[in-house]
mmCIF file with all atom_site columns, C-alpha atoms in Angstrom:
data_model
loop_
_atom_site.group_PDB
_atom_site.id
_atom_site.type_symbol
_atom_site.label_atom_id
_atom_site.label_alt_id
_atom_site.label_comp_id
_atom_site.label_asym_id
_atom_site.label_entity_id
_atom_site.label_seq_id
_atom_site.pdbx_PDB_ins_code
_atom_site.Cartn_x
_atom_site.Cartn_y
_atom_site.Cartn_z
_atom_site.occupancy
_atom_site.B_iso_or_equiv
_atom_site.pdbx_formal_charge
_atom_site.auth_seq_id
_atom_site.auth_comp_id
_atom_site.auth_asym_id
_atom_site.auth_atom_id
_atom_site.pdbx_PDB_model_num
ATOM 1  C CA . UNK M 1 1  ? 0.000   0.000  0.000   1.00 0.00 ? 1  UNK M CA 1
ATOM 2  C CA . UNK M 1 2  ? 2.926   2.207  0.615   1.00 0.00 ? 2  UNK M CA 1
ATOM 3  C CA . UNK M 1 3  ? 4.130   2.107  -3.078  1.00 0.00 ? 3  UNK M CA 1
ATOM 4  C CA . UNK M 1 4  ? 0.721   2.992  -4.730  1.00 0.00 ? 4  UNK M CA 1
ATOM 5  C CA . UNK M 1 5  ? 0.990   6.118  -2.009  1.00 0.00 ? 5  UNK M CA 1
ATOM 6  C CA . UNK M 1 6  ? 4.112   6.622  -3.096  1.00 0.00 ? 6  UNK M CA 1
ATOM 7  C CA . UNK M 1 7  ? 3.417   6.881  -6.869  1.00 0.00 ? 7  UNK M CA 1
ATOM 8  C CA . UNK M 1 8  ? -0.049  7.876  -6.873  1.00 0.00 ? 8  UNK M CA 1
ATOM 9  C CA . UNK M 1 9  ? 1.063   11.675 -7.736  1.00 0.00 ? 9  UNK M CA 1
ATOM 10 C CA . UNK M 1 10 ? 2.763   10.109 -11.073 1.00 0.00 ? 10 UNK M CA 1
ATOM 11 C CA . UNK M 1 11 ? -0.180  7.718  -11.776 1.00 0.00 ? 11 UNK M CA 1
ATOM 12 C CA . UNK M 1 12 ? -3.329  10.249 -11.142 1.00 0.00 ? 12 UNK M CA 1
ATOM 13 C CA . UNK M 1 13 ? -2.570  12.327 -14.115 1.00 0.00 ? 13 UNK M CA 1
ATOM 14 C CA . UNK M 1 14 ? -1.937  9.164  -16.387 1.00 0.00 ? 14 UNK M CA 1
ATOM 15 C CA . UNK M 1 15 ? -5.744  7.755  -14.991 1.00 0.00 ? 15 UNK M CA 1
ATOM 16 C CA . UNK M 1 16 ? -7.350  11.355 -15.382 1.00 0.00 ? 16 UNK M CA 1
ATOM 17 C CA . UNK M 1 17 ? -6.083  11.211 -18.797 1.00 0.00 ? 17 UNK M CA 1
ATOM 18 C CA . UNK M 1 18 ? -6.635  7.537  -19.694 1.00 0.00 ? 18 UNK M CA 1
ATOM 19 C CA . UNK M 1 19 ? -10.416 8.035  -18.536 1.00 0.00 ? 19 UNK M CA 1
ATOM 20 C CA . UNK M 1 20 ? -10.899 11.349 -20.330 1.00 0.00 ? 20 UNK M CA 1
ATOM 21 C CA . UNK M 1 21 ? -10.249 10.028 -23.232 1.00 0.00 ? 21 UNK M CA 1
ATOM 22 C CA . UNK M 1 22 ? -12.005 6.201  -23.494 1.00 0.00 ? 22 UNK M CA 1
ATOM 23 C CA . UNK M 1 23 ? -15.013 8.558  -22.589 1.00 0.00 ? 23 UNK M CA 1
ATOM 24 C CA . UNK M 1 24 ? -14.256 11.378 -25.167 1.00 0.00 ? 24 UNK M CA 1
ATOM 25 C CA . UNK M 1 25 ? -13.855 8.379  -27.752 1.00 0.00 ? 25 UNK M CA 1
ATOM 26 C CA . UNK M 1 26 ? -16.884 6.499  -26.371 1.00 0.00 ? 26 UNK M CA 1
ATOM 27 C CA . UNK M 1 27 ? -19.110 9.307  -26.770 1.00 0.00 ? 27 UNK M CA 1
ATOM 28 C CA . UNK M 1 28 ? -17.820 9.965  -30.231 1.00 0.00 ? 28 UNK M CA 1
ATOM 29 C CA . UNK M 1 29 ? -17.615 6.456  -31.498 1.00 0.00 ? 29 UNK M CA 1
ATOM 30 C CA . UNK M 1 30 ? -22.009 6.474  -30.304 1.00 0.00 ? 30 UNK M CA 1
ATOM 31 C CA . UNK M 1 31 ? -22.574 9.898  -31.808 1.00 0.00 ? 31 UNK M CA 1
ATOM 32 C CA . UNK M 1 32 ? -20.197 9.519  -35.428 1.00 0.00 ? 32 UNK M CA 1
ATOM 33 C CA . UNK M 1 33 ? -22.580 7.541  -38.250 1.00 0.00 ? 33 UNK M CA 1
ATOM 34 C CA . UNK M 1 34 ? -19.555 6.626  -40.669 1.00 0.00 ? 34 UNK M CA 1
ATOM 35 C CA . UNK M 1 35 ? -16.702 4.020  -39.813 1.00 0.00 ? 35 UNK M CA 1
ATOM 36 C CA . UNK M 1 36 ? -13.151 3.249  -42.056 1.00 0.00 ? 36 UNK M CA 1
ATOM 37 C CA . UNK M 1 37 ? -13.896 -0.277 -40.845 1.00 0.00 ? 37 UNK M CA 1
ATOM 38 C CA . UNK M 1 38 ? -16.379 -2.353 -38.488 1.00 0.00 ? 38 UNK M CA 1
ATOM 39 C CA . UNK M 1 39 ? -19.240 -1.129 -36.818 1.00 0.00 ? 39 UNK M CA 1
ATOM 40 C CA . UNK M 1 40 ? -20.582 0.821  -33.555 1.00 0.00 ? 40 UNK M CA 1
ATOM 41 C CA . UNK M 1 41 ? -20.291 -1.948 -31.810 1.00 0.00 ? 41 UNK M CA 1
ATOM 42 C CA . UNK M 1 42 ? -16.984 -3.202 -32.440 1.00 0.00 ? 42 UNK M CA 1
ATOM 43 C CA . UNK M 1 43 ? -15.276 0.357  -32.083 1.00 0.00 ? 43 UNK M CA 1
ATOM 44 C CA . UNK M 1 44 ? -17.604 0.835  -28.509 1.00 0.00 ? 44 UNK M CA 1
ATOM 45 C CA . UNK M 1 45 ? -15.780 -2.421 -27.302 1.00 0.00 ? 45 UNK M CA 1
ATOM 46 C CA . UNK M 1 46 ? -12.148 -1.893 -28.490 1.00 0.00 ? 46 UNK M CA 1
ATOM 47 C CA . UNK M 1 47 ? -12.137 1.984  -26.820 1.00 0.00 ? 47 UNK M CA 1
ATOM 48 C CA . UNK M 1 48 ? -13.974 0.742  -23.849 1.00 0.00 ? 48 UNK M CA 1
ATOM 49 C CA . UNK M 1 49 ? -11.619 -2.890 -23.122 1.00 0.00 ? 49 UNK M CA 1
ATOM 50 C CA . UNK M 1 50 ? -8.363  -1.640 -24.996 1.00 0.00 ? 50 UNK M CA 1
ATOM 51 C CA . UNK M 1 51 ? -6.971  0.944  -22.190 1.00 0.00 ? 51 UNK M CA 1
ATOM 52 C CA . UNK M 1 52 ? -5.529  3.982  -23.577 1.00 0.00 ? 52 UNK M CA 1
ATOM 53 C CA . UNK M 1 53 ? -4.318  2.248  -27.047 1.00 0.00 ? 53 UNK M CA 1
ATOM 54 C CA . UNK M 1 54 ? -7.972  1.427  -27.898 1.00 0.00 ? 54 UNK M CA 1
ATOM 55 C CA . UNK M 1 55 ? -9.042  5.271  -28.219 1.00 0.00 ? 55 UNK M CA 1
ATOM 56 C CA . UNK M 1 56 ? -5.859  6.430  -30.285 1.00 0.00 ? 56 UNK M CA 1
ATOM 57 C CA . UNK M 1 57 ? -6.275  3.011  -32.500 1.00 0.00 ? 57 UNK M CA 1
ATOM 58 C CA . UNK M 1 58 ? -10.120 4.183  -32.791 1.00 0.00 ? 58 UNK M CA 1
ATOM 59 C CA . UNK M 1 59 ? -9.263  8.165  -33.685 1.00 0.00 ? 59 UNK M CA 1
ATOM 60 C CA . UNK M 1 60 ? -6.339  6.548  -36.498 1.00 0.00 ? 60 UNK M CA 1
ATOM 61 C CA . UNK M 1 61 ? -8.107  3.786  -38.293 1.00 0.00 ? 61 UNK M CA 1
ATOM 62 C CA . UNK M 1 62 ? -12.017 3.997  -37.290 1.00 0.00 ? 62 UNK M CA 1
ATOM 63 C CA . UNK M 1 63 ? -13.352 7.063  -37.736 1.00 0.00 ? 63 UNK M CA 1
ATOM 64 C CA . UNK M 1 64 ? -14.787 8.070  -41.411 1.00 0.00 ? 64 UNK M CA 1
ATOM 65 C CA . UNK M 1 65 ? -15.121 10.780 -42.770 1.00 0.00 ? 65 UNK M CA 1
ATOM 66 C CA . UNK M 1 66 ? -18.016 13.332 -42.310 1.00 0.00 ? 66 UNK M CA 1
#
């Protein structure tokens, strides 16, 4: 318990950012109609289960054009 003390100041930003943006992707992934590849459903599980590479592999190869 004394080491997660220890590095929580290091690891706090790294979760605050981590969870801002699965949720920024999430919300995008339900609100954006057009995909490169696969569906809603697909994309909602690989940002959601795929921690912090699963958003930045979403914004590169899943998201369509407008």
């Amino acid at each position: 318990m004394d080491t997660i003390i220890k590095y929580l100041p290091v690891l706090l930003p790294i979760i605050v950012i981590e969870l801002t943006l699965a949720i920024f992707s999430f919300i995008h992934v339900l609100r954006h109609p057009h995909y490169k590849f696969g569906n809603k459903l697909i994309w909602s599980l690989v940002v959601l289960f795929i921690q912090f590479i699963g958003p930045v592999i979403y914004f590169v190869f899943g998201r369509g054009e407008d």
